[in-house]
mmCIF file of C-alpha atoms in Angstrom:
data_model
loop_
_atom_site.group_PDB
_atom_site.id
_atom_site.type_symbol
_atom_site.label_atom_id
_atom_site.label_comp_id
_atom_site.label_asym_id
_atom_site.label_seq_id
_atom_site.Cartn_x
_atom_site.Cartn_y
_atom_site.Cartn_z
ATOM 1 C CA UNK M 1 -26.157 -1.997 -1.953
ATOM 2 C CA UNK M 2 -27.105 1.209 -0.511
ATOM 3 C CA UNK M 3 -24.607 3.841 0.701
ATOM 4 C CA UNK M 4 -25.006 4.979 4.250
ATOM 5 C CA UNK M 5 -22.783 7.892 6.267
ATOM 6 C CA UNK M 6 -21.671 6.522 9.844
ATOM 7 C CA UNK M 7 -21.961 9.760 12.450
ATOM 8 C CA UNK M 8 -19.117 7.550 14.169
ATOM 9 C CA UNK M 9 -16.874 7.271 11.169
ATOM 10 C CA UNK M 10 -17.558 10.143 9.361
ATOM 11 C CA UNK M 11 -16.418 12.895 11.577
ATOM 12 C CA UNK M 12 -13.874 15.096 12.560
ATOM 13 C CA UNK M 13 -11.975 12.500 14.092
ATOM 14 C CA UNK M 14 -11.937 10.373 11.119
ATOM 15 C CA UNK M 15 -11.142 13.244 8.827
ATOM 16 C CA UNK M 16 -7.939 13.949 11.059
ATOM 17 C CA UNK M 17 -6.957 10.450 10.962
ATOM 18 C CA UNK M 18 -7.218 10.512 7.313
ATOM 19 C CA UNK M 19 -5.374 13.380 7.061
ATOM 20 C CA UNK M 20 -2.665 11.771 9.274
ATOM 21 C CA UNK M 21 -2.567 8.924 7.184
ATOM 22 C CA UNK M 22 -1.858 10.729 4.012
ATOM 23 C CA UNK M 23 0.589 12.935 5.525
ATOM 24 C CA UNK M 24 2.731 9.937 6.813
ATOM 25 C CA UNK M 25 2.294 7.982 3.458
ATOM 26 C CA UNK M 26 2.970 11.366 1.757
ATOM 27 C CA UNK M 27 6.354 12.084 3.790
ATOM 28 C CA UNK M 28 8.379 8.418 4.223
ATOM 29 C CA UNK M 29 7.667 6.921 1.330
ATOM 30 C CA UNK M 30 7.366 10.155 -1.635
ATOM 31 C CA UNK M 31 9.010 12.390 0.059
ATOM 32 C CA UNK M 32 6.326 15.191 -0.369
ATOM 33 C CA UNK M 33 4.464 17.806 2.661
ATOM 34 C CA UNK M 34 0.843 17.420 2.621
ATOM 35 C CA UNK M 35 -1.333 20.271 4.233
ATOM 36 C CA UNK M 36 -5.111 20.885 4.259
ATOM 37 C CA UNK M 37 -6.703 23.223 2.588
ATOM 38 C CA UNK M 38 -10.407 24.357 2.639
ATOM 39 C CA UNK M 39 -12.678 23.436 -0.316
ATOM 40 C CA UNK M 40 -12.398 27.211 -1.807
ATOM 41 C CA UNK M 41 -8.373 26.799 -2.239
ATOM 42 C CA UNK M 42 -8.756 23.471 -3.603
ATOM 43 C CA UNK M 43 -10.807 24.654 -6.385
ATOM 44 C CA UNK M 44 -8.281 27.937 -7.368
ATOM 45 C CA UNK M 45 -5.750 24.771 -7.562
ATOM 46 C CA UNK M 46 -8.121 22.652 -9.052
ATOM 47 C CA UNK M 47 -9.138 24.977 -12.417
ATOM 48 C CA UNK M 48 -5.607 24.773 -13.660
ATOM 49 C CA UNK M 49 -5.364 20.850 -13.198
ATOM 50 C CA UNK M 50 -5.969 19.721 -16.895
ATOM 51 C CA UNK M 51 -5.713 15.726 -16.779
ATOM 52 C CA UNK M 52 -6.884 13.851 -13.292
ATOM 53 C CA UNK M 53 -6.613 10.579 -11.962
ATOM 54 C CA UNK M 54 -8.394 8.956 -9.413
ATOM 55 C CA UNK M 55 -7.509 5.905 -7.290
ATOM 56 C CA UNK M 56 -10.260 3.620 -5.612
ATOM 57 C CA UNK M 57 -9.502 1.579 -2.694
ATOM 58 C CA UNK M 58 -12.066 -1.100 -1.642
ATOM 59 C CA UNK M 59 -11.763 -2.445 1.837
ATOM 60 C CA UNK M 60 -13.379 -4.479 4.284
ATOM 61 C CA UNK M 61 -12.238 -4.640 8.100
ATOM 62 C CA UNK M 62 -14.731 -6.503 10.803
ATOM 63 C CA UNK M 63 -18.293 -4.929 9.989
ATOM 64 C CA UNK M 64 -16.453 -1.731 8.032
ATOM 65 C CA UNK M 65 -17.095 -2.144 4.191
ATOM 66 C CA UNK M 66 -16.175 1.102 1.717
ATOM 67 C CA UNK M 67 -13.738 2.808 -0.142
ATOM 68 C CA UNK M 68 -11.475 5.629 -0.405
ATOM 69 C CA UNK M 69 -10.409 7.600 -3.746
ATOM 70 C CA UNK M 70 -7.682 9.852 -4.132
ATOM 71 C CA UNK M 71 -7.937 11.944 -6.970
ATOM 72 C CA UNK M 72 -5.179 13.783 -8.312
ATOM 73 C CA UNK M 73 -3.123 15.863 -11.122
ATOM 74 C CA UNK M 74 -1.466 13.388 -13.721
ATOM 75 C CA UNK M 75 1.226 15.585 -13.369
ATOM 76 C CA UNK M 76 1.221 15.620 -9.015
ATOM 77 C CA UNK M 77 1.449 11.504 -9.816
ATOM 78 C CA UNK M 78 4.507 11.980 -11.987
ATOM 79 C CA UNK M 79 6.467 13.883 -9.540
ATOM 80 C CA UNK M 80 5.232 11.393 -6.588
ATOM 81 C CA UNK M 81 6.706 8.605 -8.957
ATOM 82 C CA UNK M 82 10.093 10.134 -9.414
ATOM 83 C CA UNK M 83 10.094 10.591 -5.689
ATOM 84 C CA UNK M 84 9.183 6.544 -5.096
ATOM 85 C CA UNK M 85 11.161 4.933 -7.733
ATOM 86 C CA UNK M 86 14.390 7.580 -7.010
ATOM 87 C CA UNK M 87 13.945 9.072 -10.860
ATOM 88 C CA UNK M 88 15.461 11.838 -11.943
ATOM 89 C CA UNK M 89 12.789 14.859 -13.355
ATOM 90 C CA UNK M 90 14.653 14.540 -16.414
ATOM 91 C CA UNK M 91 14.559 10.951 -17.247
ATOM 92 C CA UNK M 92 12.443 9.826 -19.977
ATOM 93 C CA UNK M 93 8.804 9.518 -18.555
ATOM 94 C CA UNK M 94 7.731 6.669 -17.019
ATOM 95 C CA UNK M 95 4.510 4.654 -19.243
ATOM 96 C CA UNK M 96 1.123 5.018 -18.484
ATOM 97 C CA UNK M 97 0.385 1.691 -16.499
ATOM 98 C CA UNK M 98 3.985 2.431 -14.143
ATOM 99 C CA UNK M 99 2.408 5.942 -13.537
ATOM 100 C CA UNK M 100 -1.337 4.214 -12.523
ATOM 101 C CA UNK M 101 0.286 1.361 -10.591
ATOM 102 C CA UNK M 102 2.216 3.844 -8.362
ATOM 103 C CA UNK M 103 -0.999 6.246 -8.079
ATOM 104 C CA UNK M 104 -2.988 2.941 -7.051
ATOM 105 C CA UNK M 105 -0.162 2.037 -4.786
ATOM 106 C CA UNK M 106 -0.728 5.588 -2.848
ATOM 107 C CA UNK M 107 -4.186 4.707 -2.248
ATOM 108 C CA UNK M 108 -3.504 1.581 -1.000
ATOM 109 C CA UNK M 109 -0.719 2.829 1.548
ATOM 110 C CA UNK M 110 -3.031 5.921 2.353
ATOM 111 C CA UNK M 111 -5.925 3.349 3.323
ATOM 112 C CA UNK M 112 -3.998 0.813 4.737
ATOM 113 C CA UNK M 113 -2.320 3.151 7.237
ATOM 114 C CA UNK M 114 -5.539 4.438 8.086
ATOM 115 C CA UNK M 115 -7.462 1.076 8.679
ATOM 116 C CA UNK M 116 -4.420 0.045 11.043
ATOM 117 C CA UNK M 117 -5.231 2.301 12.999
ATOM 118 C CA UNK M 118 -8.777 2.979 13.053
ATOM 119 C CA UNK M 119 -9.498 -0.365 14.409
ATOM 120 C CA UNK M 120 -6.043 -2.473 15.233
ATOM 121 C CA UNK M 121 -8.057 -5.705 16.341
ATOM 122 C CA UNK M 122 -8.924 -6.676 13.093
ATOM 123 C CA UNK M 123 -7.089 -7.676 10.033
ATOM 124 C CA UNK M 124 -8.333 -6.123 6.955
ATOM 125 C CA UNK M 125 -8.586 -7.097 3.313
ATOM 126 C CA UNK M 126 -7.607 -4.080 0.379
ATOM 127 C CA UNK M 127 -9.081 -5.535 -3.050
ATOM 128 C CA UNK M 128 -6.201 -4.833 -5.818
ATOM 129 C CA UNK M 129 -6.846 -0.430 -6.601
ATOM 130 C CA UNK M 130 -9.103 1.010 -9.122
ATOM 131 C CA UNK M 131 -7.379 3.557 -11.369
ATOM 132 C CA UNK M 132 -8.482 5.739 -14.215
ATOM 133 C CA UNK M 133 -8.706 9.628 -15.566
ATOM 134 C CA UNK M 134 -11.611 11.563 -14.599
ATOM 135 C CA UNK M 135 -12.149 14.831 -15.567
ATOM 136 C CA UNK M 136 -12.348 16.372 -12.464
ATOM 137 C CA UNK M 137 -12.692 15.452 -8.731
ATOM 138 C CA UNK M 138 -16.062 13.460 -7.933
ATOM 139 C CA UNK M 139 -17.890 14.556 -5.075
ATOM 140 C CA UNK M 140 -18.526 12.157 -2.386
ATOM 141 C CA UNK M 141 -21.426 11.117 -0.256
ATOM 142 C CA UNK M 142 -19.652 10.432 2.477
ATOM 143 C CA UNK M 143 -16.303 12.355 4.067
ATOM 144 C CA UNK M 144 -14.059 14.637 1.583
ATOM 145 C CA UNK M 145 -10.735 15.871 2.571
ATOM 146 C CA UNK M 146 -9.039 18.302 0.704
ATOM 147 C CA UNK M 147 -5.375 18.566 0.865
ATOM 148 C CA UNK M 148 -2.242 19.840 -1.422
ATOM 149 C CA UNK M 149 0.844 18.066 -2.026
ATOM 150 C CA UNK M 150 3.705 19.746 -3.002
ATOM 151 C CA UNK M 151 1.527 22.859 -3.761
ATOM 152 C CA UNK M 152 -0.861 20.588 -6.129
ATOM 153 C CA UNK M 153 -4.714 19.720 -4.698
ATOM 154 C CA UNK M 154 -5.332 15.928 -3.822
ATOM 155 C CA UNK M 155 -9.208 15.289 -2.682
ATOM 156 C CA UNK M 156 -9.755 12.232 -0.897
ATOM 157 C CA UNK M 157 -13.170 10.619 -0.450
ATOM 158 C CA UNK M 158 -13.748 7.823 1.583
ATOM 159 C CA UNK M 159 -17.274 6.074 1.606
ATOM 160 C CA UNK M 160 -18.812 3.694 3.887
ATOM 161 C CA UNK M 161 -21.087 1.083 3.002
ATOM 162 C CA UNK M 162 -23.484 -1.579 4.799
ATOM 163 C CA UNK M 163 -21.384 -5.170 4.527
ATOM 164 C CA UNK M 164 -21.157 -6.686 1.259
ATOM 165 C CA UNK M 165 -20.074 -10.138 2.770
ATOM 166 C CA UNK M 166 -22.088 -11.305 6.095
ATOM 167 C CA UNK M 167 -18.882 -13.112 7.195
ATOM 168 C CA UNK M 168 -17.192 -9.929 7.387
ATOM 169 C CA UNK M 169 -19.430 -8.596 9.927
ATOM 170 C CA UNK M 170 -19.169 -11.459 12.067
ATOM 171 C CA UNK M 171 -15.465 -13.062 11.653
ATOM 172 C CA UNK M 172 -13.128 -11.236 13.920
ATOM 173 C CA UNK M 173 -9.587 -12.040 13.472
ATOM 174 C CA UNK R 1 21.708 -14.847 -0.858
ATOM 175 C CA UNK R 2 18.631 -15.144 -3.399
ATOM 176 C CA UNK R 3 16.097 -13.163 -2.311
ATOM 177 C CA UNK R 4 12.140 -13.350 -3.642
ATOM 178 C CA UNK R 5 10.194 -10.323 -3.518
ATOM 179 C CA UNK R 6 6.154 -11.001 -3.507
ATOM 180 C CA UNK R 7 4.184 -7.655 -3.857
ATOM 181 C CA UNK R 8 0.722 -7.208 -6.612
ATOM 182 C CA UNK R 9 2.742 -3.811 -7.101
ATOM 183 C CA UNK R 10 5.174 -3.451 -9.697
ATOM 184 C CA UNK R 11 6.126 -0.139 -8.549
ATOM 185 C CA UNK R 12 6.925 -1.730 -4.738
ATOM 186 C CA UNK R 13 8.745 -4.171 -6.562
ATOM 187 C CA UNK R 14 10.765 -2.009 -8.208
ATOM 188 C CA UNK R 15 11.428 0.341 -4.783
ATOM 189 C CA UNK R 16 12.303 -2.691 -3.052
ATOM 190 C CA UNK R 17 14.788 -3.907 -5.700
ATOM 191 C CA UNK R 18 16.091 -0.511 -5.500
ATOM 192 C CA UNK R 19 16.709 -0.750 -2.034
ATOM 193 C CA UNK R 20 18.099 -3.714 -1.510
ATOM 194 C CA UNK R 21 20.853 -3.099 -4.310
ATOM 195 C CA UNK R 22 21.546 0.058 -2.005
ATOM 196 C CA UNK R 23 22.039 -1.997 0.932
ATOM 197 C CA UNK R 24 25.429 -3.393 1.804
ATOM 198 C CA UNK R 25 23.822 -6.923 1.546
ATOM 199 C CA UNK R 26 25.492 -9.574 -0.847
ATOM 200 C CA UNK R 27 22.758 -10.578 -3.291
ATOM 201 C CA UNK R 28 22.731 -13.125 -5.664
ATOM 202 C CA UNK R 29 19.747 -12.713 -7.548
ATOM 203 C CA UNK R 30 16.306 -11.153 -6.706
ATOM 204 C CA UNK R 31 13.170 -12.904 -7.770
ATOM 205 C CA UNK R 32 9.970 -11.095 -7.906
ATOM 206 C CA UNK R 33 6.372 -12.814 -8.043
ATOM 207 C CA UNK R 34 2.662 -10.634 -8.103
ATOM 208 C CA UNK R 35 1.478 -12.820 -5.457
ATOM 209 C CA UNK R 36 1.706 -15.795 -3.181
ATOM 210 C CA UNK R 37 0.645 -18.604 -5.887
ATOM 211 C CA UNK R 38 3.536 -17.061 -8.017
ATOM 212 C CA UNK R 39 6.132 -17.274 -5.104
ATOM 213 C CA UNK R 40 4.957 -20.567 -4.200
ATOM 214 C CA UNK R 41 6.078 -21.584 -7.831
ATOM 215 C CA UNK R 42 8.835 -19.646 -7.906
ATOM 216 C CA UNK R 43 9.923 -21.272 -4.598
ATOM 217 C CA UNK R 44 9.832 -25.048 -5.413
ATOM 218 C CA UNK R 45 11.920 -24.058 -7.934
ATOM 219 C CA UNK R 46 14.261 -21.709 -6.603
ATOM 220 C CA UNK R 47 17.305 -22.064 -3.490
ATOM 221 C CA UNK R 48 15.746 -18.491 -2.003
ATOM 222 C CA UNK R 49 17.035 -17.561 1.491
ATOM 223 C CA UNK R 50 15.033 -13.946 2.228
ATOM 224 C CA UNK R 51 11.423 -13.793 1.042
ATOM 225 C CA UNK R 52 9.813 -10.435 2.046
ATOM 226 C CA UNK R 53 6.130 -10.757 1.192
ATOM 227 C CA UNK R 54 3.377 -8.103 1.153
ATOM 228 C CA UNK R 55 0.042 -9.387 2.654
ATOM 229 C CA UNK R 56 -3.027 -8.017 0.994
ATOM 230 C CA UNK R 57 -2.449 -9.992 -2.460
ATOM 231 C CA UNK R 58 -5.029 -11.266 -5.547
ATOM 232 C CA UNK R 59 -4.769 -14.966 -6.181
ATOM 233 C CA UNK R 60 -2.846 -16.162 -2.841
ATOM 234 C CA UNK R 61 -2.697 -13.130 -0.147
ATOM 235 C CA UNK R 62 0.565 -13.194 1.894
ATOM 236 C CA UNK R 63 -0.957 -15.142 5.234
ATOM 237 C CA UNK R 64 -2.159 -17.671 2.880
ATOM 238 C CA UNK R 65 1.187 -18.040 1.289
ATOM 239 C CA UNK R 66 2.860 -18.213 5.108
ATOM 240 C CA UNK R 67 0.789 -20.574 6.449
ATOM 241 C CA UNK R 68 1.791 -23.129 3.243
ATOM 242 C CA UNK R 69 5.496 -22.596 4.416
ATOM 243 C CA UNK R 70 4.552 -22.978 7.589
ATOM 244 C CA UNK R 71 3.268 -26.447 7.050
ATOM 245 C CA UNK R 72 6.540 -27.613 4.831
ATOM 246 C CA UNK R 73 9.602 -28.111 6.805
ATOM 247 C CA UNK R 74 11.470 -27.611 3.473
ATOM 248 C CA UNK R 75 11.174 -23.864 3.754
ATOM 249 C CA UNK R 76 12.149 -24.007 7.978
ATOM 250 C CA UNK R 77 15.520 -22.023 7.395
ATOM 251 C CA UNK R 78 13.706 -19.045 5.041
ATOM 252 C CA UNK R 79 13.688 -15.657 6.377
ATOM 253 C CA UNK R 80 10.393 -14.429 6.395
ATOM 254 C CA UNK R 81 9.946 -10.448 5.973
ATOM 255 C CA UNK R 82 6.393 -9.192 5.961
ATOM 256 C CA UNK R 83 5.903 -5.704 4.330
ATOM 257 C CA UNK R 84 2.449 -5.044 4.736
ATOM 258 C CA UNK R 85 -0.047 -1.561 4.307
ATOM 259 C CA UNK R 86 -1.872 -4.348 7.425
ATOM 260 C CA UNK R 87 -0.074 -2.663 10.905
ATOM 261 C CA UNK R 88 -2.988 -4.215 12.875
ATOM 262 C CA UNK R 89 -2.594 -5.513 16.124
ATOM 263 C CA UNK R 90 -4.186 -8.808 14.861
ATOM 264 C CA UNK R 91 -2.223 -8.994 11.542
ATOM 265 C CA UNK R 92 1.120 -9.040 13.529
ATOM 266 C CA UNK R 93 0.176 -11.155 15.848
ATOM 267 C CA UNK R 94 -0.624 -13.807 13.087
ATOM 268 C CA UNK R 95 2.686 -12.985 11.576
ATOM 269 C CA UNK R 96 4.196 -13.646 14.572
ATOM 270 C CA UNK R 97 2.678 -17.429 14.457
ATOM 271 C CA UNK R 98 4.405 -18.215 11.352
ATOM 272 C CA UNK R 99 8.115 -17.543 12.095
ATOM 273 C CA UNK R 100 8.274 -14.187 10.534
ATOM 274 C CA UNK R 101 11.173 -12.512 11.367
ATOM 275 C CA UNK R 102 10.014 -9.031 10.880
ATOM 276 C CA UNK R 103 7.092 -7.060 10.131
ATOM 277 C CA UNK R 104 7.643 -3.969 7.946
ATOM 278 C CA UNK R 105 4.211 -1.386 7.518
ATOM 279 C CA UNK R 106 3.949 0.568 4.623
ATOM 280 C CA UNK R 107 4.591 3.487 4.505
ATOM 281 C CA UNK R 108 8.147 3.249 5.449
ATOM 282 C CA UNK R 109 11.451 4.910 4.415
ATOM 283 C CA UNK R 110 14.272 3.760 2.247
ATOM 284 C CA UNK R 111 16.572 3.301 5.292
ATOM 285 C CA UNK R 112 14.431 1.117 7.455
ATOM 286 C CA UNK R 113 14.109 -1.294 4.825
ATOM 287 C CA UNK R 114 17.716 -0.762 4.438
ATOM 288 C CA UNK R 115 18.098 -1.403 8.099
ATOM 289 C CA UNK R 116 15.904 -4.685 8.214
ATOM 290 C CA UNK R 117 17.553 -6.681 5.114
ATOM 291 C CA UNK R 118 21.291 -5.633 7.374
ATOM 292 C CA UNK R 119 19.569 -7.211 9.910
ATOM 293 C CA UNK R 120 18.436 -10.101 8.383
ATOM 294 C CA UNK R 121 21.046 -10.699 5.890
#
């Protein structure tokens, strides 16, 4: 499958409605500000980030096939779990596959309210999130946003590709 | 009131749970299942009154697991909660085909859920 870059899709409008997306997400359900920052201040946060994750989102809506990845501090997802799950910083830390769920579970929100509204006349399907440790952000061929959360960076890549799936190009909802 | 909650997220789950025992709702027990084929078992089995169901699910999505209530009078007097990342136009229009009381999009705070299951309850 070969990736391709929609001029429609990946553009200033979509990077806003991304950004809107994450800052929703980011607010009612962690309880955390999200505000963009340019590539330059994501990297003076990024140097002292020693352990990432990153979150991968596959999703298909209509004719649009891709994915978006969050990547992010293992310690940024820490603090966004005590914020979802009500935990107190000093409670015993949460294991590993609690503190990947709820970084997957991000992603998923983060897409989800993006593809609502991006294109509302079609229902869209979010395969079950991708997550793992990199050791630093990936760079993306298609639209990067860089943002910081709390005061820690959070990229966000979201890729398009050509459909996977015929029917999904032709079954509208 | 036994209440089943059907998310592939343990953390949701869990935040769910968590709000609901906030809530000033009289709960019996709370079932959980990791998708619709799980609830499905869990609700042959089980006298549940509230199911709130995510939609975008391995195994059995959430519409798929509707439309099998839908077609079983047995589970007519369930109240049907969808709590969904899907707030498409089209999604809640199906939702609204298969008696679902109310249609909850991710992200969303503590108190609205808190507000729906007074609501419902």
């Amino acid at each position: 499958m070969s990736s391709t870059t929609s001029p429609d899709l990946i553009g200033p409008e979509t990077a806003h409605a991304v950004l809107t997306a994450i800052q929703s997400v980011a607010e009612r359900s962690f309880f955390a500000a999200v505000e963009p920052c340019d590539e330059r201040a994501f990297g003076e946060l990024a140097v002292k980030v020693s352990r990432w994750l990153v979150a991968t989102v596959r999703f298909e809506e209509g004719p649009l096939v891709g994915s978006m990845s969050c990547t992010l501090p293992e310690d940024l997802a820490r603090a966004l779990f005590d914020a979802f799950t009500g935990g107190h910083p000093s409670a015993p830390a949460p294991a590993r596959d609690q503190v990947l769920d709820l970084v997957g579970e991000f992603s998923n929100m983060v897409c989800g309210a993006w593809l609502s509204r991006c294109a509302s006349d079609w229902t869209f399907k979010l395969r079950p999130p991708v997550v793992e440790p990199v050791l630093q952000p990936l760079g993306a061929d298609g639209l990067q946003l860089f943002v910081v959360v709390n005061d820690r960076p959070l990229a966000l890549a979201l890729r398009l590709l050509e459909p996977a799936f015929p029917a999904a190009a032709g079954a509208k909802a | 009131m036994r209440i089943l909650i059907v998310d592939d997220s343990a953390m949701m789950r869990t935040m769910v749970k968590r709000v609901i025992n906030l809530a000033d709702v009289a709960v019996d027990e709370i079932l959980e299942a990791g998708n619709g084929a799980e609830a499905l078992a869990l609700l042959e089995t089980h006298d549940v009154q509230l199911l709130l169901t995510d939609i975008n699910m391995p195994v059995m999505n959430g519409a798929e697991l509707l439309r099998e209530l839908a077609q079983n009078d047995r589970w007519r007097n369930l109240i049907r909660v969808i709590i969904s990342t899907d707030g498409s136009t089209a999604r809640r229009d199906e939702a609204a085909s298969l008696d679902v009381r109310c249609y909850l999009e991710k992200p969303f705070s503590p108190e609205i859920l808190r507000n729906v299951l007074n609501d419902v309850a």
